[in-house]
Amino acid sequence: MIENQLILQYLKAMTSLYGIIPARKALEIINSQNSGGMTVAELDSVDLEGTFVEREGDLFIHEALFADECVEDMLATQGNKPFFVPDKSELLKYADGEYCERPQAFDDLKGYLVRECGVQEQVAEDICEDIHGQTAIGGNSIKAALYEVERRRVNMTGIEQMNRLIRHITELINNTRNWDHRGFTARELFEKFEKPNLLPLPVTPFEFGGRDRPGLDHDWAEDEKLALDYVRALVNLYGVVEKGKVVEIFNAQNPDSEKPLSVTDLDVLVGELNPDHEIFIIEDDLFVEESLLMEEEDLPRLMARQKGKPYYIPDKEILLRYVDDLYRERPPSFTRLQSFIQKHLALDPDAAEELCEDIHLGFVNADFSVGYVLFDVERRRLKFINETHQREFVRLALDLANHSRIWSNRGFTPTELMDMNERPGSASRSLPQSQSQSRKVGRNDPCPCGSGKKYKQCCGR
């Protein structure tokens, strides 16, 4: 009799290697590699709870295929291809959902990126892992692979260097075991079964972004990556931004472009992106940060709170830092809170910084609340020595909230907006950062979080 735990390991390994496997095939493979003769009833009795394996009728299916609603597409792609069945020890390595046999082409691509393209070793490793992982689950596309190179800002010196890169990428794709081919590599199927599954090299040289594509108002390939970075940065800074506003800001900060960017240009460029790799979604004429569409009311609520407020527009260098969706400008209040945490919650500098980052990021798209900031302390099982320390912690967190750039204020801090609203005629301009000074909030003043309530009825409680 084969133990249930071993059967479960096999099912995890086979769905990780094949994506989908019929129960009869799973039974055949397990029995061929083990004595004891497992029955259909024993296979059916295995508890899949808490794993990435789903059962649907006669099929065991990797949960990722349900997330993308592509079970039928994968079955059609696999067709009647044979199953690659490694020996028992190799097969069971796939029970770890992250495992995928690493071909020589992986190290060849990594070495090329480091030696010829000047990429740091860890970055090169990350690029290769992303391409390898995407290919393993059926994402064998050169365009998607090149995106992983491009988004790391790898600079290519010419067409020949680019073509050598594509050759290495193609070799990795063709030699990666993947779901489309039931665990075989494309090269193995081609050589052993004479099936034309090899990914061919492009007929014409490839350039990042490409040139002279139909739909673009003009040839401005030099600037198109920069334009897409503006979309990403502005979405991270505002949460939601109109296409026309992106165009306006891009053209104002890039007057040396050959021709101004148009909304048509932007639509074509964004249309070429892989949406699975972006943090924004297009809604009509808006670019929207994807988390705002998880709940139906989140986007309308944010837009209502933004209505009538000006846009904070930093200079180009600062703005493009927001391409990184984890970047947030750190005001002096961040350092004050971190120092307090280190001293009074007895955390080392790295742990204190991590706690401050969690609190800071939470202010971007949510109101300040005492419960929120205390939750981040409590979930780490930290305790204040006394109530005085707790009150001081909350005060410092509120000061950080008042000086954080938040979506509901279109990138302005609550303190900046309050200062602007108290100065006639100043509501339409961006304040330099040096003018963003801390100020005492009266209990009857409007709350700096932007809720519209008096301070004593909101954060001042």
XYZ file of C-alpha atoms in Angstrom, residues 2-460:
459
model
C 1.319 3.447 -0.927
C 1.096 6.053 1.835
C -1.274 8.980 1.335
C 1.522 11.488 1.947
C 3.567 10.037 -0.909
C 0.518 10.078 -3.211
C -0.012 13.750 -2.333
C 3.640 14.512 -3.156
C 3.181 12.852 -6.549
C 0.007 14.836 -7.327
C 1.727 18.106 -6.420
C 4.773 17.175 -8.487
C 2.776 16.133 -11.562
C 0.530 19.210 -11.611
C 3.629 21.362 -11.133
C 5.343 19.656 -14.079
C 2.350 19.206 -16.414
C -0.215 21.794 -15.290
C -2.956 19.216 -15.872
C -2.919 15.429 -15.563
C -5.778 12.907 -15.890
C -6.342 10.663 -12.873
C -5.682 7.516 -14.910
C -2.253 8.849 -15.995
C -1.405 9.875 -12.433
C -2.305 6.355 -11.274
C -0.160 4.812 -14.005
C 2.926 6.897 -13.140
C 2.660 6.340 -9.379
C 2.243 2.580 -9.757
C 5.085 2.331 -12.261
C 7.501 3.907 -9.755
C 6.273 2.213 -6.563
C 5.390 -1.288 -5.425
C 2.077 -1.794 -3.656
C -0.395 -1.153 -6.438
C -2.397 1.991 -5.619
C -6.108 1.792 -6.426
C -8.440 4.432 -7.890
C -10.222 4.620 -4.539
C -6.969 5.428 -2.737
C -6.203 8.150 -5.273
C -9.679 9.632 -4.859
C -9.351 9.700 -1.070
C -6.287 11.966 -0.970
C -7.023 15.306 0.737
C -5.882 18.205 -1.496
C -6.837 20.936 0.974
C -4.124 23.562 1.382
C -2.235 22.599 -1.786
C -2.047 24.177 -5.237
C -3.749 21.093 -6.735
C -7.437 21.203 -7.689
C -9.611 18.245 -8.724
C -12.168 18.705 -11.499
C -13.817 15.525 -12.722
C -11.101 13.181 -13.958
C -8.415 15.863 -13.935
C -5.897 17.130 -11.389
C -5.219 20.787 -12.261
C -2.737 23.403 -11.006
C -4.680 26.241 -9.349
C -2.901 28.867 -11.504
C -4.870 27.695 -14.531
C -8.137 28.545 -12.782
C -6.872 31.998 -11.853
C -6.335 32.807 -15.526
C -9.407 30.826 -16.702
C -7.318 28.948 -19.245
C -7.891 25.277 -18.418
C -9.598 24.626 -21.761
C -6.883 26.482 -23.659
C -4.171 24.427 -21.948
C -5.957 21.147 -22.730
C -6.215 22.183 -26.378
C -2.524 23.147 -26.491
C -1.412 19.862 -24.929
C -3.571 17.822 -27.306
C -2.311 14.245 -27.516
C 1.337 15.016 -26.733
C 3.151 12.383 -24.649
C 4.040 12.923 -20.982
C 7.658 13.450 -19.976
C 8.157 11.155 -16.972
C 11.497 11.521 -15.148
C 12.623 9.010 -12.551
C 11.060 9.101 -9.102
C 13.682 11.227 -7.358
C 13.648 13.871 -10.098
C 9.861 13.886 -10.433
C 9.257 14.406 -6.718
C 11.450 17.538 -6.771
C 8.498 19.197 -8.540
C 6.361 18.751 -5.394
C 8.012 22.034 -4.423
C 5.922 24.296 -6.631
C 8.912 26.578 -7.227
C 11.179 23.878 -8.662
C 11.931 23.683 -12.380
C 14.852 21.845 -13.932
C 17.486 24.434 -14.850
C 18.989 23.937 -18.330
C 22.444 25.049 -19.445
C 20.739 27.798 -21.468
C 19.749 29.470 -18.161
C 23.388 29.921 -17.141
C 24.350 30.913 -20.691
C 21.777 33.735 -20.718
C 22.761 34.850 -17.236
C 26.442 34.925 -18.179
C 25.700 36.930 -21.321
C 23.715 39.536 -19.371
C 26.536 39.935 -16.854
C 29.488 39.911 -19.270
C 28.128 41.657 -22.346
C 25.316 43.843 -20.999
C 26.851 44.962 -17.703
C 23.974 43.598 -15.596
C 24.598 42.897 -11.913
C 24.694 39.172 -11.167
C 21.618 39.123 -8.914
C 19.592 41.161 -11.412
C 20.648 38.787 -14.200
C 19.595 35.841 -12.037
C 16.190 37.462 -11.430
C 15.676 38.103 -15.158
C 16.503 34.486 -16.038
C 14.284 33.127 -13.259
C 11.330 35.210 -14.462
C 11.765 34.066 -18.083
C 12.302 30.464 -16.999
C 9.274 30.512 -14.681
C 6.967 32.087 -17.267
C 8.023 29.539 -19.879
C 7.465 26.622 -17.489
C 3.753 27.452 -17.203
C 3.252 28.032 -20.914
C 4.349 31.654 -21.300
C 6.850 30.954 -24.072
C 6.903 34.381 -25.726
C 9.995 36.356 -26.736
C 8.109 39.614 -26.260
C 7.223 38.736 -22.645
C 10.810 37.617 -22.031
C 12.249 40.846 -23.416
C 9.924 42.797 -21.175
C 11.726 41.269 -18.175
C 14.999 42.634 -19.579
C 13.567 46.022 -20.491
C 11.862 46.735 -17.189
C 15.217 46.314 -15.429
C 16.556 49.140 -17.610
C 19.186 47.026 -19.358
C 20.855 49.193 -21.993
C 21.556 47.580 -25.358
C 24.343 49.077 -27.471
C 23.118 47.959 -30.876
C 21.188 45.540 -33.061
C 23.877 42.838 -32.969
C 23.958 42.809 -29.192
C 20.163 42.636 -29.140
C 20.096 39.721 -31.578
C 22.615 37.767 -29.492
C 20.409 38.392 -26.458
C 17.376 37.078 -28.346
C 19.289 33.943 -29.330
C 20.096 33.229 -25.692
C 16.483 33.880 -24.655
C 15.220 31.616 -27.440
C 17.549 28.829 -26.312
C 16.256 29.128 -22.745
C 12.641 29.017 -23.903
C 13.263 26.058 -26.212
C 15.033 24.081 -23.468
C 12.654 24.715 -20.563
C 10.222 21.995 -19.468
C 6.735 23.433 -19.698
C 3.034 22.738 -19.379
C 2.305 23.239 -23.084
C 4.410 20.155 -23.874
C 3.480 18.047 -20.819
C 6.896 18.403 -19.262
C 8.936 18.017 -22.426
C 10.991 20.903 -23.724
C 10.193 22.262 -27.168
C 13.558 20.986 -28.409
C 12.951 17.471 -27.076
C 9.613 17.238 -28.856
C 11.190 18.512 -32.047
C 14.104 16.087 -31.935
C 12.376 12.987 -30.556
C 8.934 13.226 -32.065
C 9.513 15.548 -35.036
C 6.888 17.991 -33.828
C 7.461 21.610 -34.934
C 7.374 23.219 -31.487
C 10.649 25.122 -31.521
C 10.298 28.859 -31.051
C 11.960 30.396 -34.144
C 14.174 33.435 -34.122
C 12.568 36.639 -35.439
C 13.071 37.195 -39.156
C 13.959 40.853 -38.634
C 16.080 42.356 -35.868
C 14.179 43.346 -32.737
C 14.452 46.726 -31.045
C 13.001 47.611 -27.681
C 9.717 49.331 -28.423
C 10.048 48.862 -32.191
C 9.749 51.592 -34.799
C 7.208 52.728 -37.351
C 4.352 50.727 -35.856
C 0.891 51.384 -37.313
C -1.104 53.658 -35.056
C 1.688 55.909 -33.800
C 1.341 59.540 -34.858
C 5.104 59.685 -35.400
C 8.329 57.768 -34.939
C 9.465 58.557 -31.427
C 10.826 55.202 -30.227
C 13.527 57.060 -28.272
C 10.897 58.391 -25.860
C 8.281 55.651 -25.740
C 9.757 53.779 -22.778
C 9.956 57.086 -20.931
C 6.282 57.769 -21.690
C 5.276 54.386 -20.250
C 7.338 55.116 -17.158
C 5.355 58.336 -16.737
C 2.133 56.303 -16.733
C 3.498 53.944 -14.072
C 4.893 56.775 -11.933
C 1.748 58.908 -12.045
C -0.492 55.936 -11.231
C 1.665 55.186 -8.190
C 1.599 58.846 -7.111
C -2.115 59.574 -7.691
C -3.822 56.166 -7.716
C -5.853 57.218 -10.746
C -4.919 59.631 -13.536
C -6.516 60.698 -16.807
C -4.702 59.862 -20.042
C -4.771 63.525 -20.998
C -3.062 64.487 -17.733
C -0.249 62.005 -18.402
C 0.246 63.521 -21.855
C 0.192 67.058 -20.434
C 2.801 66.307 -17.749
C 5.037 64.320 -20.107
C 5.081 67.083 -22.730
C 5.706 69.799 -20.124
C 8.714 67.942 -18.690
C 10.115 66.737 -22.026
C 10.053 69.760 -24.336
C 13.028 68.448 -26.336
C 11.109 65.464 -27.747
C 10.938 65.529 -31.537
C 7.141 65.873 -31.393
C 4.705 66.161 -28.498
C 3.168 62.962 -27.164
C -0.519 62.482 -27.989
C -3.227 60.368 -26.350
C -3.228 58.262 -29.545
C 0.474 57.538 -29.086
C -0.130 56.582 -25.484
C -3.009 54.243 -26.363
C -0.857 52.382 -28.899
C 2.097 52.040 -26.516
C 0.011 50.872 -23.577
C -1.846 48.468 -25.855
C 1.434 46.651 -26.518
C 2.128 45.992 -22.835
C 1.426 42.687 -21.138
C -1.296 43.646 -18.611
C -0.187 40.838 -16.287
C 3.097 42.688 -15.744
C 1.612 46.097 -14.888
C 0.097 47.500 -11.695
C -2.411 49.673 -13.574
C -5.611 48.928 -15.469
C -7.297 51.058 -18.158
C -10.839 52.213 -17.379
C -12.250 54.394 -20.171
C -9.871 57.398 -20.304
C -8.253 56.599 -16.947
C -5.197 54.707 -15.782
C -6.151 53.100 -12.457
C -3.961 51.365 -9.856
C -5.195 47.762 -9.870
C -6.005 47.570 -6.148
C -8.691 50.237 -6.605
C -10.782 47.809 -8.665
C -10.879 45.058 -6.049
C -13.908 46.642 -4.367
C -16.602 48.276 -6.496
C -16.829 51.448 -4.408
C -13.084 52.166 -4.008
C -12.469 53.988 -7.305
C -15.610 56.217 -7.183
C -14.838 57.080 -3.554
C -11.266 58.100 -4.354
C -12.295 60.180 -7.378
C -14.923 61.965 -5.283
C -12.296 62.854 -2.681
C -9.839 64.036 -5.358
C -12.391 66.233 -7.117
C -11.322 69.852 -7.417
C -7.883 69.311 -5.887
C -4.731 70.290 -7.816
C -2.074 67.788 -8.870
C 1.235 67.658 -7.076
C 3.817 67.516 -9.878
C 7.424 67.103 -8.721
C 10.305 67.649 -11.100
C 11.136 64.901 -13.565
C 13.878 63.229 -11.524
C 11.689 62.887 -8.410
C 8.587 61.915 -10.391
C 10.291 58.999 -12.150
C 11.281 57.483 -8.814
C 7.598 56.552 -8.491
C 8.006 54.037 -11.329
C 8.963 51.728 -8.453
C 5.587 50.984 -6.881
C 7.216 50.680 -3.439
C 8.856 54.113 -3.571
C 7.518 56.806 -1.265
C 9.138 60.140 -0.480
C 10.319 60.030 3.122
C 9.707 63.206 5.126
C 11.721 63.970 8.307
C 8.772 62.657 10.345
C 9.586 59.156 9.042
C 13.035 59.285 10.662
C 11.582 60.641 13.919
C 9.085 57.783 14.103
C 11.765 55.222 13.269
C 14.054 56.555 16.011
C 11.226 56.399 18.548
C 10.434 52.787 17.574
C 14.073 51.736 17.891
C 14.362 53.280 21.328
C 11.028 52.427 22.940
C 10.036 49.185 21.188
C 13.582 47.797 21.298
C 13.837 46.989 17.585
C 17.027 46.970 15.549
C 17.320 49.619 12.788
C 16.168 47.282 9.976
C 13.095 46.055 11.866
C 12.186 49.597 12.927
C 12.512 50.800 9.330
C 10.305 47.939 8.105
C 7.579 48.846 10.627
C 7.756 52.518 9.556
C 7.535 51.530 5.882
C 4.404 49.455 6.503
C 2.767 52.347 8.333
C 3.885 54.874 5.710
C 2.663 52.827 2.733
C -0.677 52.385 4.443
C -1.245 56.154 4.470
C -1.025 56.367 0.677
C -4.524 55.069 -0.052
C -6.188 55.041 3.359
C -7.132 57.527 6.070
C -5.040 57.811 9.194
C -6.495 55.785 12.042
C -5.151 54.992 15.474
C -6.366 51.408 15.096
C -4.445 50.976 11.866
C -1.075 52.104 13.192
C -1.465 50.163 16.450
C -2.378 47.022 14.506
C 1.020 47.084 12.792
C 2.614 47.101 16.246
C 0.362 44.431 17.733
C 0.748 41.961 14.876
C 4.481 41.958 15.565
C 3.718 41.147 19.223
C 5.328 44.396 20.398
C 4.197 46.217 23.539
C 4.577 49.765 24.841
C 5.974 50.199 28.338
C 3.245 52.667 29.287
C 0.417 54.787 27.860
C 2.671 57.828 27.523
C 4.875 55.985 25.039
C 1.817 54.752 23.150
C 0.389 58.284 22.868
C 3.733 59.611 21.646
C 3.906 56.836 19.059
C 0.431 57.765 17.767
C 1.374 61.459 17.683
C 4.490 60.732 15.627
C 2.504 58.464 13.291
C -0.067 61.248 12.799
C 2.742 63.667 11.996
C 3.990 61.194 9.368
C 0.453 60.908 7.946
C 0.199 64.707 7.718
C 3.412 64.794 5.677
C 2.774 61.778 3.433
C 1.842 62.093 -0.232
C -1.553 60.458 -0.562
C -3.848 59.480 -3.412
C -6.898 61.366 -2.145
C -4.871 64.610 -2.311
C -3.461 63.824 -5.780
C 0.035 63.504 -4.355
C -0.045 66.479 -2.002
C 0.449 65.963 1.713
C -2.443 67.004 4.017
C -0.230 69.734 5.466
C 0.614 71.140 2.019
C -3.045 71.276 0.999
C -4.003 72.991 4.249
C -1.289 75.600 3.762
C -2.383 76.173 0.155
C -6.045 76.540 1.057
C -5.183 79.245 3.567
C -3.411 81.322 0.914
C -5.740 82.975 -1.630
C -4.857 82.233 -5.247
C -2.347 79.499 -4.428
C -4.511 76.417 -4.950
C -3.337 75.628 -8.478
C 0.404 75.452 -8.004
C 2.763 72.848 -6.549
C 4.681 73.862 -3.450
C 8.405 73.178 -3.306
C 9.217 70.520 -0.742
C 11.037 73.053 1.412
C 7.700 74.798 2.049
C 6.104 71.636 3.427
C 6.624 72.531 7.117
C 4.924 70.967 10.117
C 2.263 73.171 11.734
C 0.050 72.838 14.794
C -3.510 71.830 13.934
C -6.274 73.526 15.929
C -9.070 71.320 17.251
C -11.652 73.171 15.163
C -9.491 73.266 12.019
C -10.289 71.007 9.057
C -8.638 67.622 9.636
C -5.372 67.367 7.658
C -6.254 63.833 6.507
C -8.633 65.400 3.966
C -11.866 63.884 5.341
C -13.664 67.251 5.470
C -14.401 66.882 9.201
C -13.048 69.043 11.986
C -9.795 67.770 13.479
C -11.413 67.143 16.911
C -14.106 64.984 15.253
C -11.637 62.960 13.190
C -7.943 62.223 13.791
C -7.928 64.479 16.880
